[in-house]
Coordinates of C-alpha atoms in Angstrom, one line a residue:
M1 CA 16.5 25.4 92.5
A2 CA 20.7 25.6 92.1
T3 CA 21.8 27.8 89.1
Y4 CA 23.6 25.9 86.4
F5 CA 26.8 27.9 87.3
S6 CA 27.0 26.9 91.2
G7 CA 30.1 26.1 92.4
S8 CA 28.5 22.6 93.2
Q9 CA 28.2 21.9 89.8
T10 CA 32.0 21.6 89.1
Q11 CA 33.1 18.3 88.4
D12 CA 36.2 16.7 90.1
S13 CA 37.4 15.2 86.9
D14 CA 37.7 18.4 85.1
E15 CA 41.2 18.5 83.7
V16 CA 43.1 21.5 84.5
K17 CA 45.9 22.1 82.1
E18 CA 48.8 24.4 82.3
M19 CA 49.4 27.3 80.0
Y20 CA 52.0 26.6 77.3
C21 CA 54.2 29.4 75.4
E22 CA 52.6 31.0 72.9
E23 CA 55.9 32.3 71.0
C24 CA 57.2 28.8 70.9
D25 CA 53.8 27.2 69.4
R26 CA 53.5 30.3 67.0
H27 CA 56.9 29.7 65.6
G28 CA 57.2 26.0 66.0
D29 CA 59.7 25.7 68.7
G30 CA 58.0 23.1 70.5
Y31 CA 56.3 22.8 73.9
A32 CA 57.5 25.1 76.6
T33 CA 55.3 26.0 80.0
A34 CA 54.4 29.7 80.3
V35 CA 56.0 31.2 83.2
A36 CA 54.9 34.9 82.5
F37 CA 52.3 36.7 80.4
C38 CA 52.6 40.4 78.5
V39 CA 50.2 42.7 79.1
D40 CA 50.7 44.7 76.3
C41 CA 51.4 41.6 73.7
E42 CA 48.8 39.9 75.6
D43 CA 50.8 36.4 75.2
Y44 CA 51.7 34.0 77.2
I45 CA 55.8 33.2 77.1
C46 CA 58.2 30.8 78.7
V47 CA 61.2 31.5 80.3
T48 CA 63.3 31.7 77.6
C49 CA 60.9 34.0 75.5
Q50 CA 60.6 36.3 78.6
R51 CA 64.5 36.9 78.4
Y52 CA 64.5 37.8 74.9
H53 CA 61.1 39.6 75.2
K54 CA 62.1 41.8 77.9
R55 CA 65.3 42.9 75.8
Q56 CA 63.6 43.6 72.9
F57 CA 60.3 45.3 74.4
K58 CA 61.7 47.1 77.3
T59 CA 58.5 49.2 78.2
H60 CA 56.0 45.9 78.0
K61 CA 54.6 45.2 81.3
I62 CA 55.2 41.5 82.1
Q63 CA 53.1 39.8 84.9
D64 CA 54.8 36.5 86.5
S65 CA 53.2 33.4 87.1
N66 CA 51.6 34.6 90.2
S67 CA 50.2 37.2 88.8
M68 CA 49.2 36.4 85.3
P69 CA 45.5 35.3 84.4
Q70 CA 45.4 31.8 85.2
D71 CA 42.1 30.9 83.3
F72 CA 43.5 29.5 80.3
Y73 CA 41.3 29.0 77.6
F74 CA 43.0 26.2 74.7
E75 CA 40.0 26.4 72.0
K76 CA 41.5 26.8 68.5
C77 CA 39.7 29.4 66.3
S78 CA 37.4 27.7 63.8
T79 CA 38.5 30.3 60.7
H80 CA 42.2 30.2 61.9
P81 CA 42.8 26.6 63.0
G82 CA 46.6 27.4 64.1
Q83 CA 45.5 30.2 66.4
L84 CA 43.6 29.9 70.0
V85 CA 40.8 31.8 70.9
K86 CA 42.1 34.8 73.3
F87 CA 40.1 37.5 72.8
Y88 CA 36.0 38.4 72.9
C89 CA 34.6 41.1 70.9
S90 CA 31.4 42.6 73.5
E91 CA 30.2 44.8 70.1
C92 CA 30.1 42.0 68.0
K93 CA 29.3 39.5 70.7
T94 CA 31.9 37.0 69.5
E95 CA 35.1 35.5 70.2
A96 CA 38.3 35.7 67.9
C97 CA 41.9 34.6 67.6
Q98 CA 44.5 37.1 67.2
E99 CA 44.4 37.1 63.2
C100 CA 40.5 37.8 63.5
K101 CA 41.5 40.5 66.0
D102 CA 43.8 42.2 63.3
N103 CA 41.8 41.7 60.4
G104 CA 38.1 41.3 61.3
H105 CA 37.9 44.2 64.4
V106 CA 40.1 46.5 63.4
N107 CA 36.9 49.2 64.1
C108 CA 36.0 47.7 67.3
R109 CA 36.5 49.4 70.2
D110 CA 35.6 46.9 73.1
I111 CA 37.9 43.6 72.2
A112 CA 39.9 42.5 75.1
H113 CA 41.7 39.6 76.4
L114 CA 39.3 36.7 77.3
P115 CA 41.2 35.0 80.2
T116 CA 41.8 38.8 81.4
L117 CA 37.7 39.5 81.1
A118 CA 36.9 36.4 82.5
S119 CA 38.9 36.8 85.9
D120 CA 36.4 38.0 87.7
I121 CA 33.2 36.3 86.1
Q122 CA 32.6 34.4 89.3
K123 CA 31.5 37.3 91.4
S124 CA 30.2 39.5 88.6
D125 CA 26.9 40.8 88.9
E126 CA 26.1 39.5 84.9
L127 CA 26.7 36.0 86.3
I128 CA 24.9 36.7 89.6
N129 CA 21.9 38.0 87.8
F130 CA 22.0 35.5 85.1
S131 CA 22.0 32.5 87.4
K132 CA 19.0 34.3 89.2
N133 CA 17.2 34.3 86.1
M134 CA 18.2 31.1 85.1
D135 CA 16.4 29.4 88.1
Q136 CA 13.3 31.2 87.4
L137 CA 13.5 30.2 83.8
S138 CA 14.5 26.5 85.0
K139 CA 11.0 26.7 87.2
D140 CA 9.4 28.1 84.3
I141 CA 10.4 25.3 82.1
Q142 CA 8.9 22.9 84.7
D143 CA 5.5 24.6 85.0
T144 CA 5.7 24.4 81.4
E145 CA 6.3 20.9 81.2
K146 CA 3.6 20.1 83.5
L147 CA 1.3 22.4 81.6
L148 CA 2.1 20.8 78.1
D149 CA 1.9 17.3 79.6
A150 CA -1.9 18.6 80.9
K151 CA -2.6 20.0 77.1
S152 CA -1.1 16.8 75.4
E153 CA -3.9 14.9 77.2
V154 CA -6.3 17.0 76.0
I155 CA -5.0 17.2 72.5
K156 CA -4.4 13.3 72.6
K157 CA -8.0 12.7 73.9
Q158 CA -9.4 15.5 71.3
E159 CA -7.5 13.4 68.5
E160 CA -8.6 10.1 69.5
N161 CA -12.4 11.5 69.6
V162 CA -12.1 13.2 66.2
T163 CA -10.5 10.2 65.1
E164 CA -13.1 7.9 65.9
S165 CA -15.8 10.4 64.9
C166 CA -14.5 10.8 61.5
T167 CA -13.8 7.3 60.8
E168 CA -17.4 6.3 62.1
H169 CA -18.5 9.3 59.6
S170 CA -16.5 8.1 56.8
N171 CA -18.2 4.4 57.1
K172 CA -21.2 5.6 57.4
L173 CA -20.7 7.9 54.2
I174 CA -19.1 5.0 52.5
T175 CA -22.3 2.7 53.2
T176 CA -24.5 5.3 52.4
Y177 CA -22.9 6.0 48.8
K178 CA -22.7 2.0 48.1
Q179 CA -26.2 1.8 49.1
H180 CA -27.4 4.4 46.4
H181 CA -25.4 2.6 43.8
Q182 CA -26.8 -0.6 44.9
D183 CA -30.4 1.1 44.4
L184 CA -29.2 2.2 40.9
I185 CA -28.2 -1.5 39.8
D186 CA -31.4 -2.6 41.4
D187 CA -33.4 0.0 39.7
F188 CA -31.2 -0.9 36.2
D189 CA -31.5 -4.9 36.8
N190 CA -35.5 -4.4 37.0
K191 CA -35.8 -2.3 34.4
M192 CA -33.7 -4.6 32.0
E193 CA -35.9 -7.7 33.2
E194 CA -38.9 -5.6 32.1
T195 CA -37.0 -4.7 28.5
I196 CA -35.7 -8.2 28.1
A197 CA -39.2 -9.6 28.2
R198 CA -40.5 -6.9 26.0
L199 CA -37.6 -7.8 23.4
E200 CA -38.0 -11.3 23.9
K201 CA -41.9 -10.9 22.9
E202 CA -41.2 -8.6 20.1
R203 CA -38.6 -10.6 18.9
L204 CA -40.4 -13.8 18.5
E205 CA -43.7 -11.4 16.5
L206 CA -40.2 -10.4 14.7
I207 CA -39.2 -14.1 13.9
Q208 CA -42.8 -14.9 12.9
K209 CA -43.4 -11.6 10.6
L210 CA -39.7 -12.6 8.6
S211 CA -40.5 -16.3 8.6
V212 CA -43.5 -15.6 6.5
K213 CA -41.6 -13.1 4.5
E214 CA -38.8 -15.5 4.1
T215 CA -41.2 -18.0 2.8
K216 CA -42.5 -15.6 0.4
F217 CA -39.0 -14.4 -0.6
E218 CA -37.7 -18.1 -1.4
E219 CA -40.8 -19.0 -3.4
N220 CA -40.4 -15.8 -5.6
I221 CA -36.6 -16.5 -6.3
R222 CA -37.2 -20.0 -6.8
Q223 CA -39.7 -19.7 -9.1
A224 CA -37.5 -16.6 -10.8
E225 CA -34.6 -19.4 -10.8
T226 CA -37.0 -21.9 -12.5
D227 CA -38.0 -19.3 -15.1
M228 CA -34.5 -18.6 -16.0
K229 CA -33.4 -22.1 -16.4
E230 CA -36.4 -22.6 -18.6
E231 CA -35.3 -19.3 -20.6
V232 CA -31.6 -20.7 -20.6
V233 CA -32.9 -24.4 -22.1
E234 CA -35.3 -22.4 -24.6
T235 CA -32.5 -20.5 -25.7
N236 CA -30.5 -23.5 -27.8
T237 CA -34.0 -25.2 -28.4
N238 CA -33.6 -24.7 -32.2
F239 CA -30.1 -25.7 -32.2
K240 CA -31.0 -29.0 -29.9
K241 CA -33.9 -29.6 -32.2
L242 CA -31.6 -29.8 -35.1
K243 CA -29.2 -31.7 -33.6
F244 CA -32.0 -34.3 -32.6
E245 CA -33.2 -34.1 -35.9
H246 CA -29.5 -34.9 -37.4
L247 CA -29.2 -37.9 -35.1
N248 CA -32.4 -39.3 -36.0
L249 CA -31.5 -39.0 -39.8
V250 CA -28.3 -40.4 -39.2
G251 CA -30.0 -43.5 -37.5
N252 CA -32.4 -43.7 -40.4
L253 CA -29.7 -44.0 -43.0
K254 CA -27.9 -46.5 -41.2
A255 CA -31.2 -48.6 -41.3
L256 CA -31.6 -47.8 -45.0
T257 CA -28.0 -48.7 -45.6
V258 CA -28.1 -51.8 -44.1
D259 CA -31.4 -52.8 -45.9
L260 CA -29.7 -51.3 -49.2
E261 CA -26.9 -53.7 -48.8
Q262 CA -29.0 -56.8 -47.7
A263 CA -31.6 -56.1 -51.2
H264 CA -28.2 -55.9 -53.1
K265 CA -26.7 -59.0 -51.5
V266 CA -29.8 -61.4 -52.3
G267 CA -30.3 -59.7 -56.0
K268 CA -33.7 -58.0 -55.2
N269 CA -33.5 -55.4 -57.9
C270 CA -36.7 -53.8 -57.1
E271 CA -36.4 -53.6 -53.5
L272 CA -32.7 -52.2 -54.1
F273 CA -34.2 -49.6 -56.7
I274 CA -36.7 -48.3 -53.9
K275 CA -34.1 -48.8 -51.6
L276 CA -31.2 -47.0 -53.3
K277 CA -33.7 -43.7 -54.0
L278 CA -34.7 -43.6 -50.3
V279 CA -30.9 -43.3 -49.3
K280 CA -30.3 -40.6 -51.5
Q281 CA -33.4 -38.7 -50.3
M282 CA -32.3 -39.2 -46.8
C283 CA -28.4 -38.2 -47.5
K284 CA -29.9 -35.0 -49.2
Q285 CA -31.6 -34.4 -45.9
I286 CA -28.7 -35.1 -43.8
Q287 CA -26.1 -32.6 -45.8
V288 CA -28.9 -30.1 -45.4
T289 CA -29.0 -30.4 -41.6
T290 CA -25.3 -30.8 -41.3
D291 CA -24.7 -27.8 -43.1
Q292 CA -27.2 -26.0 -40.8
I293 CA -25.5 -27.4 -37.9
Q294 CA -22.0 -26.6 -39.3
H295 CA -22.9 -22.7 -40.0
S296 CA -25.2 -22.1 -36.9
N297 CA -23.6 -20.3 -33.7
I298 CA -24.1 -21.4 -30.4
Q299 CA -26.0 -18.5 -28.7
R300 CA -23.2 -17.8 -25.8
Y301 CA -24.7 -15.8 -22.8
K302 CA -23.7 -15.2 -19.1
L303 CA -25.7 -14.5 -16.0
K304 CA -25.9 -10.9 -15.6
K305 CA -24.6 -9.3 -12.2
S306 CA -25.7 -6.6 -10.4
D307 CA -22.9 -4.3 -9.1
I308 CA -25.3 -2.5 -6.5
Q309 CA -25.4 -3.9 -2.9
P310 CA -29.0 -5.6 -2.3
T311 CA -30.8 -4.5 0.9
V312 CA -33.5 -6.2 2.5
K313 CA -36.3 -3.5 1.2
S314 CA -34.7 -4.1 -2.7
L315 CA -35.0 -7.5 -2.4
E316 CA -38.4 -7.3 -1.3
N317 CA -39.4 -5.0 -4.0
Q318 CA -37.2 -7.0 -6.6
T319 CA -39.9 -8.2 -9.6
S320 CA -36.9 -9.6 -11.5
F321 CA -34.0 -11.8 -9.9
F322 CA -32.0 -12.7 -13.0
S323 CA -31.0 -12.0 -16.4
F324 CA -28.5 -12.8 -18.9
D325 CA -26.1 -11.1 -21.1
E326 CA -25.3 -12.3 -24.5
V327 CA -21.8 -13.0 -25.0
H328 CA -20.2 -11.8 -28.4
V329 CA -19.1 -14.6 -30.1
S330 CA -15.8 -12.3 -30.7
A331 CA -15.6 -12.6 -26.7
V332 CA -15.4 -16.2 -26.6
E333 CA -11.7 -17.6 -26.0
R334 CA -10.1 -19.2 -28.7
R335 CA -7.9 -22.3 -28.5
L336 CA -5.1 -22.7 -30.6
T337 CA -3.4 -25.9 -31.6
F338 CA 0.2 -25.4 -33.4
D339 CA 0.0 -26.7 -37.2
L340 CA 3.3 -26.3 -38.8
N341 CA 6.2 -23.8 -39.1
I342 CA 7.1 -22.1 -42.7
N343 CA 10.8 -22.0 -42.5
H344 CA 12.0 -19.4 -45.5
E345 CA 15.3 -17.4 -45.5
F346 CA 13.4 -13.9 -45.1
K347 CA 13.9 -12.4 -42.1
R348 CA 11.7 -9.3 -40.9
I349 CA 8.5 -10.1 -42.4
I350 CA 6.3 -7.1 -41.6
S351 CA 3.2 -7.9 -43.5
L352 CA 1.3 -11.1 -44.1
L353 CA -1.8 -11.5 -46.1
V354 CA -3.8 -14.9 -47.0
L355 CA -5.2 -14.3 -50.5
S356 CA -6.6 -17.7 -50.7
E357 CA -6.6 -20.8 -48.8
H358 CA -3.6 -22.2 -50.4
T359 CA -1.8 -18.6 -51.1
L360 CA 0.0 -16.3 -48.3
L361 CA 1.9 -12.8 -49.5
A362 CA 4.4 -11.7 -47.1
L363 CA 6.2 -8.3 -47.4
N364 CA 9.9 -8.5 -46.4
Y365 CA 11.7 -5.4 -45.0
D366 CA 15.4 -6.1 -45.5
R367 CA 15.1 -7.4 -49.1
C368 CA 12.2 -5.2 -50.4
T369 CA 10.3 -7.7 -52.0
L370 CA 6.7 -9.4 -52.0
V371 CA 6.9 -13.2 -51.3
I372 CA 4.4 -15.6 -52.5
F373 CA 4.0 -19.1 -50.4
I374 CA 1.8 -21.9 -51.2
L375 CA 0.1 -23.8 -48.5
E376 CA -0.5 -27.6 -48.4
K377 CA -2.0 -29.0 -45.6
S378 CA 1.1 -30.2 -43.9
N379 CA 3.8 -28.3 -45.3
A380 CA 4.3 -24.6 -47.4
K381 CA 6.7 -23.5 -50.0
C382 CA 8.0 -20.3 -51.2
I383 CA 7.4 -19.8 -55.1
K384 CA 8.1 -16.6 -56.1
E385 CA 9.6 -13.2 -55.2
T386 CA 8.9 -9.9 -56.6
K387 CA 11.6 -7.1 -56.1
F388 CA 10.7 -3.6 -55.5
K389 CA 12.9 -0.3 -55.5
N390 CA 11.9 0.8 -52.0
L391 CA 10.8 -0.7 -48.8
P392 CA 6.9 -2.1 -48.8
C393 CA 4.8 -1.6 -45.8
G394 CA 1.2 -2.8 -46.1
I395 CA -0.7 -5.1 -47.8
T396 CA -4.7 -5.8 -48.0
K397 CA -6.8 -8.0 -50.6
V398 CA -8.9 -6.3 -53.1
S399 CA -10.0 -9.5 -54.9
D400 CA -9.3 -12.9 -55.4
H401 CA -6.2 -12.0 -57.6
K402 CA -5.7 -8.2 -56.6
V403 CA -3.9 -6.4 -53.7
A404 CA -2.9 -3.2 -52.6
V405 CA 0.6 -2.7 -51.1
T406 CA 1.7 0.9 -49.3
F407 CA 5.2 2.3 -49.8
P408 CA 5.7 5.0 -47.3
Y409 CA 8.9 6.7 -48.5
E410 CA 7.7 6.7 -52.4
R411 CA 4.6 7.9 -50.8
M412 CA 2.6 5.9 -53.2
I413 CA 0.2 2.9 -53.1
R414 CA 0.5 0.1 -56.1
L415 CA -2.4 -2.1 -57.0
I416 CA -1.1 -5.8 -58.3
T417 CA -2.8 -7.8 -60.0
F418 CA -1.7 -11.6 -60.5
S419 CA -2.4 -14.1 -63.0
E420 CA -3.8 -17.9 -61.9
E421 CA 0.3 -19.4 -61.6
M422 CA 0.6 -15.9 -59.4
E423 CA 2.5 -13.7 -62.2
V424 CA 2.2 -10.2 -61.8
L425 CA 0.0 -9.0 -64.8
N426 CA -0.7 -5.4 -63.9
T427 CA 0.7 -2.7 -61.4
T428 CA -0.9 0.8 -61.1
E429 CA 0.3 3.3 -58.9
I430 CA -2.2 5.7 -57.1
P431 CA -1.1 8.5 -54.6
G432 CA -0.7 7.8 -50.9
H433 CA -0.8 11.3 -49.8
G434 CA 2.1 11.1 -47.6
C435 CA 4.0 8.4 -45.8
C436 CA 1.2 5.7 -46.0
F437 CA 2.0 2.4 -43.8
G438 CA -1.0 0.2 -42.6
I439 CA -3.9 -0.1 -45.6
A440 CA -7.4 -2.1 -45.6
Y441 CA -10.1 -2.6 -48.3
S442 CA -13.3 -1.9 -47.7
N443 CA -16.5 -1.3 -49.6
N444 CA -14.5 -0.4 -53.1
H445 CA -12.6 2.1 -50.9
L446 CA -9.2 1.9 -49.3
V447 CA -8.5 2.7 -45.6
V448 CA -5.0 4.2 -45.2
S449 CA -3.0 5.2 -42.2
H450 CA -0.3 8.3 -42.4
N451 CA 2.9 8.7 -40.3
E452 CA 5.2 11.7 -40.8
S453 CA 6.1 14.6 -38.7
F454 CA 2.7 16.4 -37.5
T455 CA 0.5 14.3 -39.7
E456 CA -0.7 11.1 -38.0
N457 CA -4.1 10.5 -39.4
I458 CA -6.2 7.9 -41.2
N459 CA -7.6 8.7 -45.1
I460 CA -10.3 6.8 -46.8
L461 CA -9.5 6.9 -50.5
S462 CA -11.2 5.7 -53.6
M463 CA -9.7 3.3 -55.6
S464 CA -8.2 6.0 -57.8
G465 CA -6.5 7.6 -54.7
E466 CA -8.8 10.8 -53.8
I467 CA -9.3 11.2 -50.3
V468 CA -13.2 10.9 -49.4
K469 CA -12.5 11.4 -45.7
S470 CA -9.9 11.9 -43.2
F471 CA -9.3 12.2 -39.8
D472 CA -6.8 13.0 -37.2
T473 CA -8.8 13.8 -34.0
D474 CA -11.4 12.9 -31.8
D475 CA -14.7 14.7 -31.0
N476 CA -12.8 16.6 -28.2
G477 CA -10.2 17.5 -30.5
Q478 CA -7.8 15.6 -29.3
T479 CA -4.7 13.8 -31.3
L480 CA -5.9 10.5 -32.2
F481 CA -2.2 9.0 -33.1
N482 CA 1.4 9.0 -32.6
N483 CA 2.4 6.2 -34.8
P484 CA 0.0 4.6 -36.6
W485 CA 1.5 1.5 -38.8
Y486 CA -1.2 -0.7 -39.1
L487 CA -5.0 -1.3 -39.2
T488 CA -7.8 -3.7 -40.6
V489 CA -11.7 -3.3 -40.8
S490 CA -14.4 -5.7 -39.1
P491 CA -15.9 -8.5 -41.1
D492 CA -19.0 -6.2 -41.4
N493 CA -16.9 -3.3 -42.6
S494 CA -18.4 -0.9 -39.8
M495 CA -15.3 -0.3 -38.0
I496 CA -12.0 0.4 -38.2
Y497 CA -9.0 -1.0 -36.0
V498 CA -5.7 1.1 -35.8
S499 CA -2.8 0.0 -33.9
D500 CA -0.1 2.7 -32.8
C501 CA 3.0 1.4 -31.4
D502 CA 3.9 4.5 -30.0
R503 CA 1.0 4.8 -27.7
H504 CA 0.9 0.8 -27.0
T505 CA -2.8 1.1 -28.0
V506 CA -5.5 -0.3 -30.5
T507 CA -8.1 2.2 -31.5
C508 CA -11.4 1.3 -33.1
L509 CA -13.5 3.9 -34.7
T510 CA -16.1 3.9 -37.4
F511 CA -15.7 5.1 -40.6
D512 CA -16.8 9.0 -39.9
G513 CA -14.1 9.1 -37.6
T514 CA -16.1 8.1 -34.3
V515 CA -13.6 6.5 -31.8
K516 CA -15.9 3.5 -30.0
A517 CA -12.6 2.4 -27.9
I518 CA -9.1 2.2 -27.2
Y519 CA -7.4 -0.9 -25.9
K520 CA -4.4 0.1 -23.7
D521 CA -2.9 -3.2 -21.5
D522 CA 0.4 -3.1 -19.7
Q523 CA 1.1 -6.6 -21.2
L524 CA 0.8 -5.1 -24.8
K525 CA 4.1 -3.6 -26.3
C526 CA 4.5 -1.9 -29.5
P527 CA 1.5 -3.3 -31.7
L528 CA 1.7 -3.6 -35.1
Q529 CA -0.1 -5.9 -37.7
L530 CA -3.7 -6.8 -37.0
A531 CA -6.4 -9.6 -38.4
V532 CA -9.9 -10.0 -37.7
D533 CA -11.9 -13.5 -38.0
E534 CA -15.3 -13.8 -39.5
Y535 CA -16.6 -13.5 -35.6
G536 CA -15.1 -10.2 -35.1
S537 CA -12.2 -11.6 -33.3
V538 CA -9.1 -8.6 -33.4
Y539 CA -5.9 -10.4 -33.2
V540 CA -2.9 -8.2 -32.4
C541 CA 1.2 -8.7 -32.6
G542 CA 2.8 -7.4 -29.6
R543 CA 6.2 -6.9 -30.8
D544 CA 8.2 -5.8 -27.8
S545 CA 6.0 -7.9 -25.3
N546 CA 6.3 -11.0 -27.4
N547 CA 2.8 -11.9 -27.5
V548 CA -0.5 -12.2 -29.5
H549 CA -3.4 -10.4 -27.9
Q550 CA -7.0 -11.8 -28.6
L551 CA -9.8 -8.7 -28.1
S552 CA -13.4 -8.9 -28.6
H553 CA -15.1 -6.9 -31.6
D554 CA -15.4 -3.5 -28.8
L555 CA -11.7 -4.1 -27.9
T556 CA -12.3 -6.0 -24.7
K557 CA -9.2 -8.0 -23.7
V558 CA -10.4 -11.9 -24.1
K559 CA -6.8 -13.2 -23.5
I560 CA -3.3 -13.4 -24.3
L561 CA -3.4 -15.7 -27.1
L562 CA 0.2 -16.7 -27.9
D563 CA 3.6 -15.7 -25.6
K564 CA 6.8 -16.8 -25.6
N565 CA 6.0 -20.3 -24.6
H566 CA 4.3 -20.6 -28.2
G567 CA 7.6 -19.6 -29.7
M568 CA 6.6 -15.8 -30.1
Y569 CA 9.8 -13.6 -30.3
T570 CA 9.3 -10.0 -31.8
P571 CA 6.0 -11.1 -33.6
A572 CA 5.2 -8.4 -36.1
S573 CA 2.8 -9.4 -38.6
I574 CA -0.5 -11.7 -38.7
A575 CA -3.0 -13.1 -40.9
Y576 CA -6.1 -15.0 -40.7
C577 CA -7.4 -17.4 -43.0
Q578 CA -11.3 -17.9 -42.5
N579 CA -11.9 -21.0 -45.0
T580 CA -9.1 -23.0 -43.0
K581 CA -9.3 -21.7 -39.2
R582 CA -5.8 -20.5 -39.3
L583 CA -3.8 -18.1 -37.8
L584 CA -0.5 -17.3 -39.3
V585 CA 1.9 -15.0 -37.2
G586 CA 5.6 -13.8 -38.8
M587 CA 8.6 -12.7 -36.4
N588 CA 10.6 -9.6 -36.6
Q589 CA 13.6 -11.2 -36.1
S590 CA 13.1 -14.9 -37.1
S591 CA 13.2 -16.6 -40.6
K592 CA 10.0 -18.8 -39.3
I593 CA 6.1 -18.3 -40.0
K594 CA 4.2 -20.1 -37.4
I595 CA 0.4 -21.3 -38.1
F596 CA -2.0 -22.4 -35.5
N597 CA -5.4 -23.7 -35.8
V598 CA -8.1 -21.8 -34.1
S599 CA -11.3 -23.1 -32.5
L600 CA -13.7 -21.7 -30.2
E601 CA -13.6 -22.7 -26.5

């Protein structure tokens, strides 16, 4: 095998270049053909540079064009692109330019001129031995290539066998795995079919069992419903009988009246006499039943609803499905219709009192007076004004011609007696025991609210002014009031109702000071005077909320009875007339008292 460096491998097209002057190239003097070589400087030089070089370096050895190294190497240095590669360092085994030699190979002892070193390379033992080695390496490469080809065939066959076997085994495993899953699904399907069949049977049995229970439950609850309806009907049987009896009496009266008129016309005096007696007797009976109807109260009730969530078990064990709670008549909503306005010249009426069906008393804040109004059916007029030295606040009826008035800044209560013509006959003063504001009369006692620093309480006084009872805290020792201005008592004289304009509350308490209920609502602001009707309904003015609230006897909110739509602007005083069923409301910033007719819904 021929070596890679034999003469036969030199191509005819290889370009043979002439060497140029390194001095001219180094100094930028252009291209010049080299004609000599300085052995000491190891530079190729031109004719011109040779002449100057000999003058400057007389001891340097100069070779002419025939004897200078002819193997020119024109590669540039990779580190210094402007320099030719001229040297080879045998220690570093690397080529170098002049700068590389001067700077990087200072300590190298075996660095020589590359063309000089390469001049005998063709006949050198190194090249000959290397050529032989390359021939052997070439042979080894060819043998290795054949061996690689043979081994590649083996590897290829092996890869094909393994790949084919792997694919076959993978497919087998996947098939087996899927089959296991299918077996599980089939087993589950079988169990599901069995379970469905069992559940369908159990469902049918359950439906039959529940159907029997449902029938029984429906029978029980329908019977309870029937019993409840009968009980409801029975509740008002007496009233219905009374109404039916009244209708019969009215019918009989009409028939007798016709007979009476007929006997009168034809002049049958005996018959007329008998008919007259019968009609008079019938009228008495009608009057009795009419009075009974007018004074009888309808029993009001509502179905009682359970807050407990019913279950199947509790419903099956239930023995009583329905009951009803009696609704206290005070909790029945009132219906108001406007009657008339009392127009007057007194602003800031702070308390009202219906003394009789035709007499209304009002306390005026600005003028410190007691104003007396006479109420007619369709109008009202002021007949008298009594002047006081100091501000009055609360007023209550003691008897038909006697009232009690509080004077907080005098710390006094005055008992005022009037004549039939509403002239003041007598005034008696009793101690108020502090700044007394609200006042109510009950069972020959006065109930009075007090309001001054650190003393907000309720006193029950004898008619001579002695304190019988006093309370200012509840059962837990907590303060009851902040600013109790007004109070009233229930129709049966068992409860006291107190308004607190600072706490925005109404408190219900017994005559021994036990708190029964406290009413507080976001729609009630600054409650002032209160009134109660014959059924126990409580009416309270909300001065700052511009409304009147209706509360039941236990202070449950029934409704907002009056608001701005009814002309309520800072209502401060209120009174109720039982005889005429009228509610009277006075405004804090208006010279007007509004009167409304009250009826049950």
